[in-house]
Coordinates of C-alpha atoms in Angstrom, one line a residue:
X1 CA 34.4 19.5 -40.6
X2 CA 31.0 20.7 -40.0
X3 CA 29.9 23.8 -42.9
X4 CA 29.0 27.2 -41.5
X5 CA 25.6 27.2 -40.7
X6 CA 23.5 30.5 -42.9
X7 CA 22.0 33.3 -40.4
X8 CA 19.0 31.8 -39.2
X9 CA 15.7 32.9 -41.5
X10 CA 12.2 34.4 -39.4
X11 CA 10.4 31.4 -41.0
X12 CA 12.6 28.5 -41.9
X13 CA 15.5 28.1 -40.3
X14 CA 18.2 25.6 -42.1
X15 CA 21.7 23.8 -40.9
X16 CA 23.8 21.6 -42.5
X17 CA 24.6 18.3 -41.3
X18 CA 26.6 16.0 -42.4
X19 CA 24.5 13.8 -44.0
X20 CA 22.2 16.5 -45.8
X21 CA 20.4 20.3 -45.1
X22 CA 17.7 20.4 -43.2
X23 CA 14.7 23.1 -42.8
X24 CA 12.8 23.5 -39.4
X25 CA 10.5 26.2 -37.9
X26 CA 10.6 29.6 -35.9
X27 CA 8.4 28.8 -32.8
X28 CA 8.5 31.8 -30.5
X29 CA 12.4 32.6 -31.1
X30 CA 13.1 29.5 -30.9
X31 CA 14.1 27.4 -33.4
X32 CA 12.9 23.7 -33.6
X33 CA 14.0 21.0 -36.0
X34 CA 11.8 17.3 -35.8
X35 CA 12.3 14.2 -37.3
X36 CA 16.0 14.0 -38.6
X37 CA 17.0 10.7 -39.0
X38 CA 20.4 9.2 -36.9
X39 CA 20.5 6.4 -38.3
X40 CA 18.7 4.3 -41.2
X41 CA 15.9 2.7 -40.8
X42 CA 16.0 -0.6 -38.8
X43 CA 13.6 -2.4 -41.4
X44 CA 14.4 -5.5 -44.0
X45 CA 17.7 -6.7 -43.6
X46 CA 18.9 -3.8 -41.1
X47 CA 16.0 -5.2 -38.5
X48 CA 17.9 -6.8 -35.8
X49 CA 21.0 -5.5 -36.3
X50 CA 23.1 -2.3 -34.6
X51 CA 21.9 0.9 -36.5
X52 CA 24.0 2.0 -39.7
X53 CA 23.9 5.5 -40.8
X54 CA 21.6 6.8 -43.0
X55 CA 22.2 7.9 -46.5
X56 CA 22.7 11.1 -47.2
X57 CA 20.4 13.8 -48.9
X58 CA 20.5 16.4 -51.6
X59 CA 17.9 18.5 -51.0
X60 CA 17.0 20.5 -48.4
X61 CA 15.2 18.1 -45.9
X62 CA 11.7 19.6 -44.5
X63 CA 12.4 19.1 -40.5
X64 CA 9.0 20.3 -39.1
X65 CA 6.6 17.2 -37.8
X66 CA 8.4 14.7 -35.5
X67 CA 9.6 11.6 -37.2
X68 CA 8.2 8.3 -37.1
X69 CA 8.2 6.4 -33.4
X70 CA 9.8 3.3 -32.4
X71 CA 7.0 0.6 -32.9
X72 CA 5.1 0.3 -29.4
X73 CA 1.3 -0.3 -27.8
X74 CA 0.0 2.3 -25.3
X75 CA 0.6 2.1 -22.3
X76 CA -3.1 -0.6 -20.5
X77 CA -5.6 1.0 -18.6
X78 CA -5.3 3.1 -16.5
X79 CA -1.9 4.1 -16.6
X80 CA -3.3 5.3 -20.5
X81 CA -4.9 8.0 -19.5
X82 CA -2.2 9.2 -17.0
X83 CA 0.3 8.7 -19.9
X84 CA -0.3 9.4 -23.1
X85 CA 1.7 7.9 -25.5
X86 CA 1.8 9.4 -29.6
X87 CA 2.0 6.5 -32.3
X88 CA 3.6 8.1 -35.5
X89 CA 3.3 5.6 -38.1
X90 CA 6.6 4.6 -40.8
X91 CA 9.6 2.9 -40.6
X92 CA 12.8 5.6 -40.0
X93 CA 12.0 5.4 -35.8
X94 CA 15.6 6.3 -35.5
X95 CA 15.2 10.1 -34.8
X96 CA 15.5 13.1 -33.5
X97 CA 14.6 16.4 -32.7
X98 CA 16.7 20.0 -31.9
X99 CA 16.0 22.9 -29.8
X100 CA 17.9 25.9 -30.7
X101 CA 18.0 29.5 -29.3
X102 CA 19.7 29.9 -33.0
X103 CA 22.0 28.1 -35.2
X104 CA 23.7 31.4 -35.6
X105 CA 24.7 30.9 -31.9
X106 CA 28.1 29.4 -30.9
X107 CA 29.0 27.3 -27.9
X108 CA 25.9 26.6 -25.8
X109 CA 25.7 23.7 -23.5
X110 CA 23.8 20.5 -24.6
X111 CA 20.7 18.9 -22.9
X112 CA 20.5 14.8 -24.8
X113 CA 16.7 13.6 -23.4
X114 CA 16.1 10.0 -23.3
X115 CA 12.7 9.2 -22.7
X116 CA 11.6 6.3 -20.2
X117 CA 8.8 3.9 -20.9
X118 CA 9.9 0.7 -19.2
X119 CA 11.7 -0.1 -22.9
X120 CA 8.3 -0.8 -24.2
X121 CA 6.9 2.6 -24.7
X122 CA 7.7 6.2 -25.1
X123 CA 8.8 8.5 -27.6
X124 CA 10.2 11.9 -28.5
X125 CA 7.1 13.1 -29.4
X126 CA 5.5 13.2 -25.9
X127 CA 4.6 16.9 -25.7
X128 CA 5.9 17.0 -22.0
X129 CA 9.3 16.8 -23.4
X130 CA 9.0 20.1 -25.5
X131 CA 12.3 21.4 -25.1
X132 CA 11.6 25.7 -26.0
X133 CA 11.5 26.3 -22.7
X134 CA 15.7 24.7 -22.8
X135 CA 16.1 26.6 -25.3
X136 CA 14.7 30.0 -24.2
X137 CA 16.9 29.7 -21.4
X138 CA 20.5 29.1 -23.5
X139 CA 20.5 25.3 -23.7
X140 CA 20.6 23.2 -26.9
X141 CA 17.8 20.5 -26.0
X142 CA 18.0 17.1 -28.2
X143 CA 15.3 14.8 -27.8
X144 CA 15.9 10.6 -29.2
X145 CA 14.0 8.0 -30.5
X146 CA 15.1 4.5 -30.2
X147 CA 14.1 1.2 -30.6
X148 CA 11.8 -0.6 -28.0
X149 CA 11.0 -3.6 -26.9
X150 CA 11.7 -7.1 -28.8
X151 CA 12.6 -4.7 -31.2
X152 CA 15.7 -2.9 -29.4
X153 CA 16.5 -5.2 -26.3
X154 CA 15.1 -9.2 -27.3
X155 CA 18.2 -11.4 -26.7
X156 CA 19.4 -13.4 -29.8
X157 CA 22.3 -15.8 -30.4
X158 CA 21.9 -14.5 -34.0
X159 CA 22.0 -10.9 -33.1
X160 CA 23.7 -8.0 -31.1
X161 CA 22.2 -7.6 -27.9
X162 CA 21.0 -3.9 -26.1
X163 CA 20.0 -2.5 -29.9
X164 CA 18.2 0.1 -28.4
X165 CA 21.0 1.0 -26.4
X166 CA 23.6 1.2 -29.0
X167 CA 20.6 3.5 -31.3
X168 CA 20.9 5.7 -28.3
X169 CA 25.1 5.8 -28.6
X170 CA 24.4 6.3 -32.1
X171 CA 22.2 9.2 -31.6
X172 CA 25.0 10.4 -29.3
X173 CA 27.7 10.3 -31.9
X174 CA 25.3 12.4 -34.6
X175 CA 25.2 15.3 -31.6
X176 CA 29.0 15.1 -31.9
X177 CA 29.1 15.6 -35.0
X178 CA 26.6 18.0 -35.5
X179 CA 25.5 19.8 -32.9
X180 CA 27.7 22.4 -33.6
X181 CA 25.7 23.4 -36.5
X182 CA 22.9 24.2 -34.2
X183 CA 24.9 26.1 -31.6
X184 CA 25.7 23.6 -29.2
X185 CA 29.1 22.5 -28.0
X186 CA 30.5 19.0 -28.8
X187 CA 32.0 19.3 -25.5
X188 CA 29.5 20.6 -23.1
X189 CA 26.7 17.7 -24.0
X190 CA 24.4 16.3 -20.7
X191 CA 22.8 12.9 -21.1
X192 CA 19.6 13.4 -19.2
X193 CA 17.0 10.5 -18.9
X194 CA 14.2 9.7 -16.8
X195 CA 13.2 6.0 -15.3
X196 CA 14.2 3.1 -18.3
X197 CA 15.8 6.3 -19.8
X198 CA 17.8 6.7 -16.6
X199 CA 19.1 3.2 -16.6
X200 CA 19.9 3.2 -19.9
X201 CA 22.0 6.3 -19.1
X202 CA 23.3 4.3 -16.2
X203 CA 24.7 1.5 -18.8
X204 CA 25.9 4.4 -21.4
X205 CA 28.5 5.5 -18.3
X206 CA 29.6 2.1 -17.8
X207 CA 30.1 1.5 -21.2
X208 CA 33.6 2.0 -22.4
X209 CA 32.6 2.7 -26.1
X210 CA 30.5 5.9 -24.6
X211 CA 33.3 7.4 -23.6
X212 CA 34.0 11.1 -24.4
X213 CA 30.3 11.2 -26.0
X214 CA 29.3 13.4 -23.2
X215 CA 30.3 15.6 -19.9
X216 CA 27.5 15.0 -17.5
X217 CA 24.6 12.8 -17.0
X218 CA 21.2 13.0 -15.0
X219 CA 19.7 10.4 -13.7
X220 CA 15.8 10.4 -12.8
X221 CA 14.2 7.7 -11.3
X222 CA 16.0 5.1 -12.6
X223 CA 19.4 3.5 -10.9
X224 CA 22.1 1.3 -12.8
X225 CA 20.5 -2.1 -13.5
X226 CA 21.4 -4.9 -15.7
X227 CA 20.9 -8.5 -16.2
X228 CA 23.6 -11.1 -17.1
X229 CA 23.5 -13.0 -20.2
X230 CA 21.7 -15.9 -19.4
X231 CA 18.5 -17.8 -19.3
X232 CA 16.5 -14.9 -17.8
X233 CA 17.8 -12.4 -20.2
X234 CA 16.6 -14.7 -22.7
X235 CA 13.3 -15.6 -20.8
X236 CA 10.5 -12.7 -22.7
X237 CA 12.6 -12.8 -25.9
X238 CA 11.1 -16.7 -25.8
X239 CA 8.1 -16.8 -24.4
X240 CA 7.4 -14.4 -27.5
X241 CA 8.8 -16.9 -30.0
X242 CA 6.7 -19.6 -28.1
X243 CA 3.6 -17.9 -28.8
X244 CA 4.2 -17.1 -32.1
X245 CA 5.5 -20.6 -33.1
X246 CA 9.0 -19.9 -34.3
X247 CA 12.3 -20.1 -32.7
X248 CA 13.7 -16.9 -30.9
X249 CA 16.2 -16.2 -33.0
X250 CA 16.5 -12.8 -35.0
X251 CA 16.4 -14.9 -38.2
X252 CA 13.1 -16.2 -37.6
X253 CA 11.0 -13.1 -35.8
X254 CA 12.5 -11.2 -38.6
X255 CA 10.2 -13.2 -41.0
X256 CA 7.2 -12.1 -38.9
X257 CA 4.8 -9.7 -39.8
X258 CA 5.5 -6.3 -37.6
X259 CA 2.2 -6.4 -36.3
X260 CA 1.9 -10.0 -35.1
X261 CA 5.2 -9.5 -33.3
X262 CA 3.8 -6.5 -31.6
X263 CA 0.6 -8.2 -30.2
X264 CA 2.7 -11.2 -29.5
X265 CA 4.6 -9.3 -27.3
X266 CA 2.1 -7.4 -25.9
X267 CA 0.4 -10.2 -24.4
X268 CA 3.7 -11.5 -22.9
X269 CA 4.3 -8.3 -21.3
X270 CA 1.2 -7.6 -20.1
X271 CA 0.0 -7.3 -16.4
X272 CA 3.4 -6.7 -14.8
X273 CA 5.5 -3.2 -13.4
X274 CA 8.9 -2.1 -12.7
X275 CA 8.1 -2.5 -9.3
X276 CA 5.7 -5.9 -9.1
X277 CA 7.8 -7.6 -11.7
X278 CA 6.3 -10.0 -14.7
X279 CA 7.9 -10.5 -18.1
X280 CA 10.2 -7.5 -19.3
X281 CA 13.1 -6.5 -21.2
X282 CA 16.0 -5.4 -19.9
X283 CA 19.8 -3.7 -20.6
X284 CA 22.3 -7.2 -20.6
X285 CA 25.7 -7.3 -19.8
X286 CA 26.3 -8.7 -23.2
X287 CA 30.3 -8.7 -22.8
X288 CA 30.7 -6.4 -25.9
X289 CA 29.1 -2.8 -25.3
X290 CA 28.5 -3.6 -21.7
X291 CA 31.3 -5.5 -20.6
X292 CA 30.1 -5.8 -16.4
X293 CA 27.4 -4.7 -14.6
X294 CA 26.8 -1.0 -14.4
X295 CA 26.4 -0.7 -10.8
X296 CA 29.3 -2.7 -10.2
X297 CA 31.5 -0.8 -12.7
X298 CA 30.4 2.6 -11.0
X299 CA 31.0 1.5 -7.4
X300 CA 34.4 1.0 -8.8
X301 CA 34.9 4.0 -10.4
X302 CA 33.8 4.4 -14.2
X303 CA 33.1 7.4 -15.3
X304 CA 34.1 9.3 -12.4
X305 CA 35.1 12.2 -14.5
X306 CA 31.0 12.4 -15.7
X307 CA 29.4 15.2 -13.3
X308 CA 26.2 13.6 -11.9
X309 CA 22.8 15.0 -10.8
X310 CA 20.9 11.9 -9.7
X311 CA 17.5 11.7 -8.1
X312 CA 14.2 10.0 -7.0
X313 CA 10.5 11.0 -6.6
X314 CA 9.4 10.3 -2.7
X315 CA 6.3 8.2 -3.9
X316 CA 7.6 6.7 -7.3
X317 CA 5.4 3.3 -6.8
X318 CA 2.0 5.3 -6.2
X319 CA 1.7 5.3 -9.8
X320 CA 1.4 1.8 -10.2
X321 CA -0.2 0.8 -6.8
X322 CA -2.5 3.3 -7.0
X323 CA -4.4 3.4 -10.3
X324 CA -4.5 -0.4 -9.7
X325 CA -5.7 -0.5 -6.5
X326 CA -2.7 -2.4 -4.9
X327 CA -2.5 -0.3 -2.3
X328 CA -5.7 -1.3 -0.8
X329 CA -5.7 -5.3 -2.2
X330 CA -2.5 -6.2 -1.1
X331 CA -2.8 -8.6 2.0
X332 CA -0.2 -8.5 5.0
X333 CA 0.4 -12.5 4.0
X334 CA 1.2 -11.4 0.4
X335 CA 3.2 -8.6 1.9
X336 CA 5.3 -10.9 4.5
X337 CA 5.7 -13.1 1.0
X338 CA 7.0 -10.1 -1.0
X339 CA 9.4 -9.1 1.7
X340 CA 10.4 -12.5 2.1
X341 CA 11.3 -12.4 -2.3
X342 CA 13.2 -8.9 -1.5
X343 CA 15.1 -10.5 1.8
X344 CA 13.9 -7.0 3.5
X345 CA 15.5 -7.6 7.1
X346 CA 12.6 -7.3 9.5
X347 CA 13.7 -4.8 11.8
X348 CA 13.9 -2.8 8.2
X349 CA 10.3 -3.6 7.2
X350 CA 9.5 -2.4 11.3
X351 CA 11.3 0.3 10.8
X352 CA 9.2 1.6 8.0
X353 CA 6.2 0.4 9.3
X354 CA 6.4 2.6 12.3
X355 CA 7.9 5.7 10.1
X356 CA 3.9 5.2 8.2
X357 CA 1.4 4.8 11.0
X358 CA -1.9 3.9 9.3
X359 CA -0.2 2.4 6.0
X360 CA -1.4 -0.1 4.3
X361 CA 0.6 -3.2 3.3
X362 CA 0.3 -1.9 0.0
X363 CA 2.0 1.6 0.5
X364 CA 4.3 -0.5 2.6
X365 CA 5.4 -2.9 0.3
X366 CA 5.6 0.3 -2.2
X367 CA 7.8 2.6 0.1
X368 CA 10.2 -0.2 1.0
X369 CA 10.2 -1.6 -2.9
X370 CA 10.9 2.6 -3.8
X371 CA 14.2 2.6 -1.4
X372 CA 15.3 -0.9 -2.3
X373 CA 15.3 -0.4 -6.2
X374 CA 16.3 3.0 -6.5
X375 CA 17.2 5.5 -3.5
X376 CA 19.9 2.7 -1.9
X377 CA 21.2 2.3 -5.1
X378 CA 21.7 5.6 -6.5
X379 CA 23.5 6.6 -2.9
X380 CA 25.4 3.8 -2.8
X381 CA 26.9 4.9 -6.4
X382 CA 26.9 8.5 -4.9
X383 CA 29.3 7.4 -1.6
X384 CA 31.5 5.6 -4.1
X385 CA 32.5 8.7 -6.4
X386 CA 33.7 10.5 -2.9
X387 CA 36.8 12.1 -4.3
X388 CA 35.8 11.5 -7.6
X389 CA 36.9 14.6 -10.3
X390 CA 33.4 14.6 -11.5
X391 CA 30.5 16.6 -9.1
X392 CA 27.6 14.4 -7.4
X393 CA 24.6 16.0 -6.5
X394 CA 21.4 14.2 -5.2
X395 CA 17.6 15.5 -5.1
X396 CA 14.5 14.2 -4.1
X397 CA 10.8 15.0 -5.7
X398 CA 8.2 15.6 -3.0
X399 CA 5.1 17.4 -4.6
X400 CA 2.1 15.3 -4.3
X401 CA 0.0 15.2 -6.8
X402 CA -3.9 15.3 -5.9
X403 CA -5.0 13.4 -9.1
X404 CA -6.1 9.9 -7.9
X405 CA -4.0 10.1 -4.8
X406 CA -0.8 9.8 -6.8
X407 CA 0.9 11.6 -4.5
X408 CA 5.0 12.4 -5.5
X409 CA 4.8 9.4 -8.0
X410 CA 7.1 8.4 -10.9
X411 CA 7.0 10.4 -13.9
X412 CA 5.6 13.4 -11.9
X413 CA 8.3 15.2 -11.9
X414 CA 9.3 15.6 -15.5
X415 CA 6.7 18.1 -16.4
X416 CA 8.5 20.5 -13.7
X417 CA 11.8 19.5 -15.1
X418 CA 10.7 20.8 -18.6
X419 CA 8.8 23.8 -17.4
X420 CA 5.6 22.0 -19.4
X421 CA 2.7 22.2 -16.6
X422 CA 0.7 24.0 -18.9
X423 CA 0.7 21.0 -21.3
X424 CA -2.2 19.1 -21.5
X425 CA -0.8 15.6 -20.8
X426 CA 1.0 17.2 -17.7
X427 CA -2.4 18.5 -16.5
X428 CA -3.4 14.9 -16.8
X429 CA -0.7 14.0 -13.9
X430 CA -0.3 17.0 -11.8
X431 CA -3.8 18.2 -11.3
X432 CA -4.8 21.9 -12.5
X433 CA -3.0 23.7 -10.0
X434 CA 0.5 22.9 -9.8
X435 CA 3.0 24.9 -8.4
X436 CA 4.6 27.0 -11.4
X437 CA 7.8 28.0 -8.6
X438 CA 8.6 25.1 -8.2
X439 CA 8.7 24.2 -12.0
X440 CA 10.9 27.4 -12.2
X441 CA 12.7 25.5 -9.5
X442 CA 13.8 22.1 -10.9
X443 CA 13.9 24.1 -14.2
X444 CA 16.5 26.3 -13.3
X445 CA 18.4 24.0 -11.4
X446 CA 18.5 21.5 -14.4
X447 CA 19.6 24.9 -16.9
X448 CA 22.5 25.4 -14.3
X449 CA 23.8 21.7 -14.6
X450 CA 24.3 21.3 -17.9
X451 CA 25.5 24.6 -18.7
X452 CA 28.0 24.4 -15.6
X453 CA 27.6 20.9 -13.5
X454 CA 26.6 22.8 -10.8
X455 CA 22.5 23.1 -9.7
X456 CA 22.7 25.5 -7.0
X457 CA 22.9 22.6 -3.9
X458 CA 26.2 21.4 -2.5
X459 CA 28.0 18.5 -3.8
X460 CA 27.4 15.0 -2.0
X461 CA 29.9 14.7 0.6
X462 CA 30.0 12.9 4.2
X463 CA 27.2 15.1 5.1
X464 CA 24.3 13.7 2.1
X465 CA 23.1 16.7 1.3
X466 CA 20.1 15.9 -0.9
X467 CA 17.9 18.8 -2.6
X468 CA 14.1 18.2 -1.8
X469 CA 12.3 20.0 -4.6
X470 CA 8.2 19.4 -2.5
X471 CA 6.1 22.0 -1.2
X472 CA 7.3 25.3 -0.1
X473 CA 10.5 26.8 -0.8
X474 CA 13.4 23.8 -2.0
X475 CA 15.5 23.1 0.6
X476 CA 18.5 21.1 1.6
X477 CA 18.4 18.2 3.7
X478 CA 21.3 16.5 5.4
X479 CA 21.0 12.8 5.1
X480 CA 17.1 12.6 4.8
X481 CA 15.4 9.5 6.5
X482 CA 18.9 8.3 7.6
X483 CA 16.8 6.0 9.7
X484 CA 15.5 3.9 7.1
X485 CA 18.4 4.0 4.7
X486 CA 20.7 2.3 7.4
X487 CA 18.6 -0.7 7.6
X488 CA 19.7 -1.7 4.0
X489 CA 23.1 -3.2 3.7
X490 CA 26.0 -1.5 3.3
X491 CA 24.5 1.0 5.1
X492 CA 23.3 -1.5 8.2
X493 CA 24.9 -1.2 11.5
X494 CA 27.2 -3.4 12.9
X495 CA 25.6 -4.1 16.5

């Protein structure tokens, strides 16, 4: 059972936990706490293997600098400069960080943040993801490290597979048991994620071992996703071990300096995106944690009892298109080819083309690639909970960015989310002058969610509402570019 936590002090305030005390800091009423470990630290003979807890401490524990990060490369130029990345050096990566309105407090709902980065970078120590502003407004924000990359999701036959995943379910069990301690409610915790932190989230509901670990889950920019346990699950995890000259086992990149690894795996990855493809890791249906495929086991029902707020940004591929200069390369013969790869039906592909007047087979290709991997999927998963005890509501980012022509592009939205535009890495994305309504906006909307499952929109029903948060006022729109989402099967007309 959890201890009492003291009346919070004006400069240090300290909890209890179960594995030790631990001291943070008063930052403008709210309290913060950095850097306390989850688990132990995946090094020696713990690397490779699902996270253990960590051993317990005797004296107060200084909580005030975020911990060390999961190991990682920034992000290649130029997506670099649009997202800024934070290395902290040392080896206990599996971390965490609270936001508190006061550990004196009693019962306040529970934001979990797991950060995207493709599973190759990322951290809690971005300073978009400051949670005060959750905090000033009554929610308990928890922000997670976890391990990335070869690292948390290389596929072994000597090793669990989806490490980082099962860091994340640990990280989940320590808010369990206690959050409490902090203020928050055991029972009243929302898993939140954005893009490879939304599909991890996706996984988390379709795993049966998450079960109970938390009420409601949003979903940004990311849809449920997950390979099977074969030869390209395997594919990165060996190309790695090629280069390096060992076999891909754990046994053997275990032996491997850190640093080598990284680079190895660096230059694997390199050159490829979530949308264009190239060599990646990705969540497995490894038969243990994740017994079936997430989208499969949500279209039939799992976790239907999990309130969802799921969404996408109008634009997402813009931020790799356009920095690159895809938008204007890309031929129409590469673009027939791609469609071709996808099987986009061509009356689909015509149907978008004449929806974009003047686009180029770059935005093309990106607006079709947009719906395919994540709008059709995330309503498909919404039409299959109709009925369903837990809420559904659906929202769509429209606010273009003027910074490079980004337009409403992944990752734009998070700032808003936060209620961290004035943030300098925000600035970086959004441009000097973004709108702070409409930050107050998805802000509020979020607060409402996870404190009540509702975020001020009606519930999907036969009607699609979706909640377009662009320029202007938000407003609802009934089935938004209908048009375009029937020429995707199951949604294609019978004619």
């Amino acid at each position: 059972m959890t201890a009492v936590p003291p009346p919070i002090s004006k400069t240090s305030p300290q909890v209890s936990t179960v594995h030790g005390a631990v001291r943070g800091t008063l930052e403008q009423d709210v309290a913060v706490f950095r850097g306390i470990p989850y688990a132990a630290a995946p090094v020696g003979a713990r690397r490779f293997r699902a996270p253990e807890p960590p051993e317990p401490w005797e004296e107060v524990r200084e909580a005030v600098v975020f911990g060390p990060t999961a190991p990682k490369r920034p992000y290649s130029p130029p997506l670099d400069r649009l997202l800024p990345d934070p290395d902290v050096p040392g080896d206990d990566c599996l971390n965490l960080n609270v936001w508190t309105p006061s550990p004196a407090r009693t019962g306040l709902p529970v934001l979990v943040w797991i950060h995207g980065g493709s599973l190759l970078h990322g951290s809690s120590a971005v300073p978009l993801y400051d949670g005060a502003a959750f905090a000033r407004d009554g929610v308990v924000l928890v922000s997670v490290n976890y391990r990335l990359g070869i690292e948390g999701f290389g596929v072994f036959p000597d090793a669990p597979a989806n490490r980082g995943l099962l860091d994340q379910l640990a990280a989940l069990a320590w808010v369990r048991d206690n959050i409490a301690a902090f203020g928050g409610d055991p029972d009243l915790v929302t898993v939140c994620g954005e893009s490879a932190g939304a599909i991890s989230i996706a996984a988390l509901l379709a795993a049966p071992r998450a079960k109970g670990l938390f009420r409601r889950a949003v979903l940004q920019s990311g849809a449920p996703t997950a390979l099977p346990l074969g030869a390209a699950a395997r594919r990165t995890t060996e190309l790695i071990a090629k280069r390096l000259g060992v076999a891909a086992t754990a046994g053997a990149l275990a032996a491997v300096d850190p640093a080598q690894l990284l680079a190895a795996q660096t230059e694997v990855t390199s050159g490829g995106s979530p949308l264009t493809g190239g060599n990646s890791f990705q969540i497995v249906v490894d038969g243990d944690l994740l017994p079936r495929d997430p989208l499969e086991a949500l279209l039939d029902g799992a976790a239907n009892d999990v309130d969802l707020l799921m969404g996408t940004n109008s634009e997402e591929y813009r931020l790799w298109f356009v920095p690159s200069g895809l938008t204007e390369r890309l031929s129409r013969i590469k673009l027939r080819l791609a469609l071709l790869k996808f099987k986009v039906p061509g009356a689909t592909a015509r149907t978008y083309r004449a929806n974009r007047p003047g686009a180029t087979p770059g935005e093309l290709l990106g607006a079709l690639a947009t719906d395919l991997l994540l709008r059709v999927p995330l309503n498909r998963v919404a039409d299959a909970r109709a009925g369903a005890s837990g809420s559904t509501h659906l929202y769509e980012f429209g606010w273009p960015s003027p910074v490079l022509r980004l337009g409403a592009c992944h990752a734009l939205e998070i700032a808003f989310v936060f209620d961290t535009l004035d943030q300098p890495d925000a600035v970086a994305l959004t441009g000097e002058d973004a709108p702070q309504e409409l930050a107050d906006a998805m802000h509020a909307a979020w607060v409402r969610f996870a404190t009540s499952g509702d975020p001020g929109w009606p519930a999907w029903d036969a009607s699609r509402p979706v909640m377009g948060f662009g320029p202007g006022v938000p407003a609802v729109v009934s089935a938004p570019r209908d048009e375009e989402l029937r020429g995707w099967a199951p949604y294609r007309r019978n004619s």
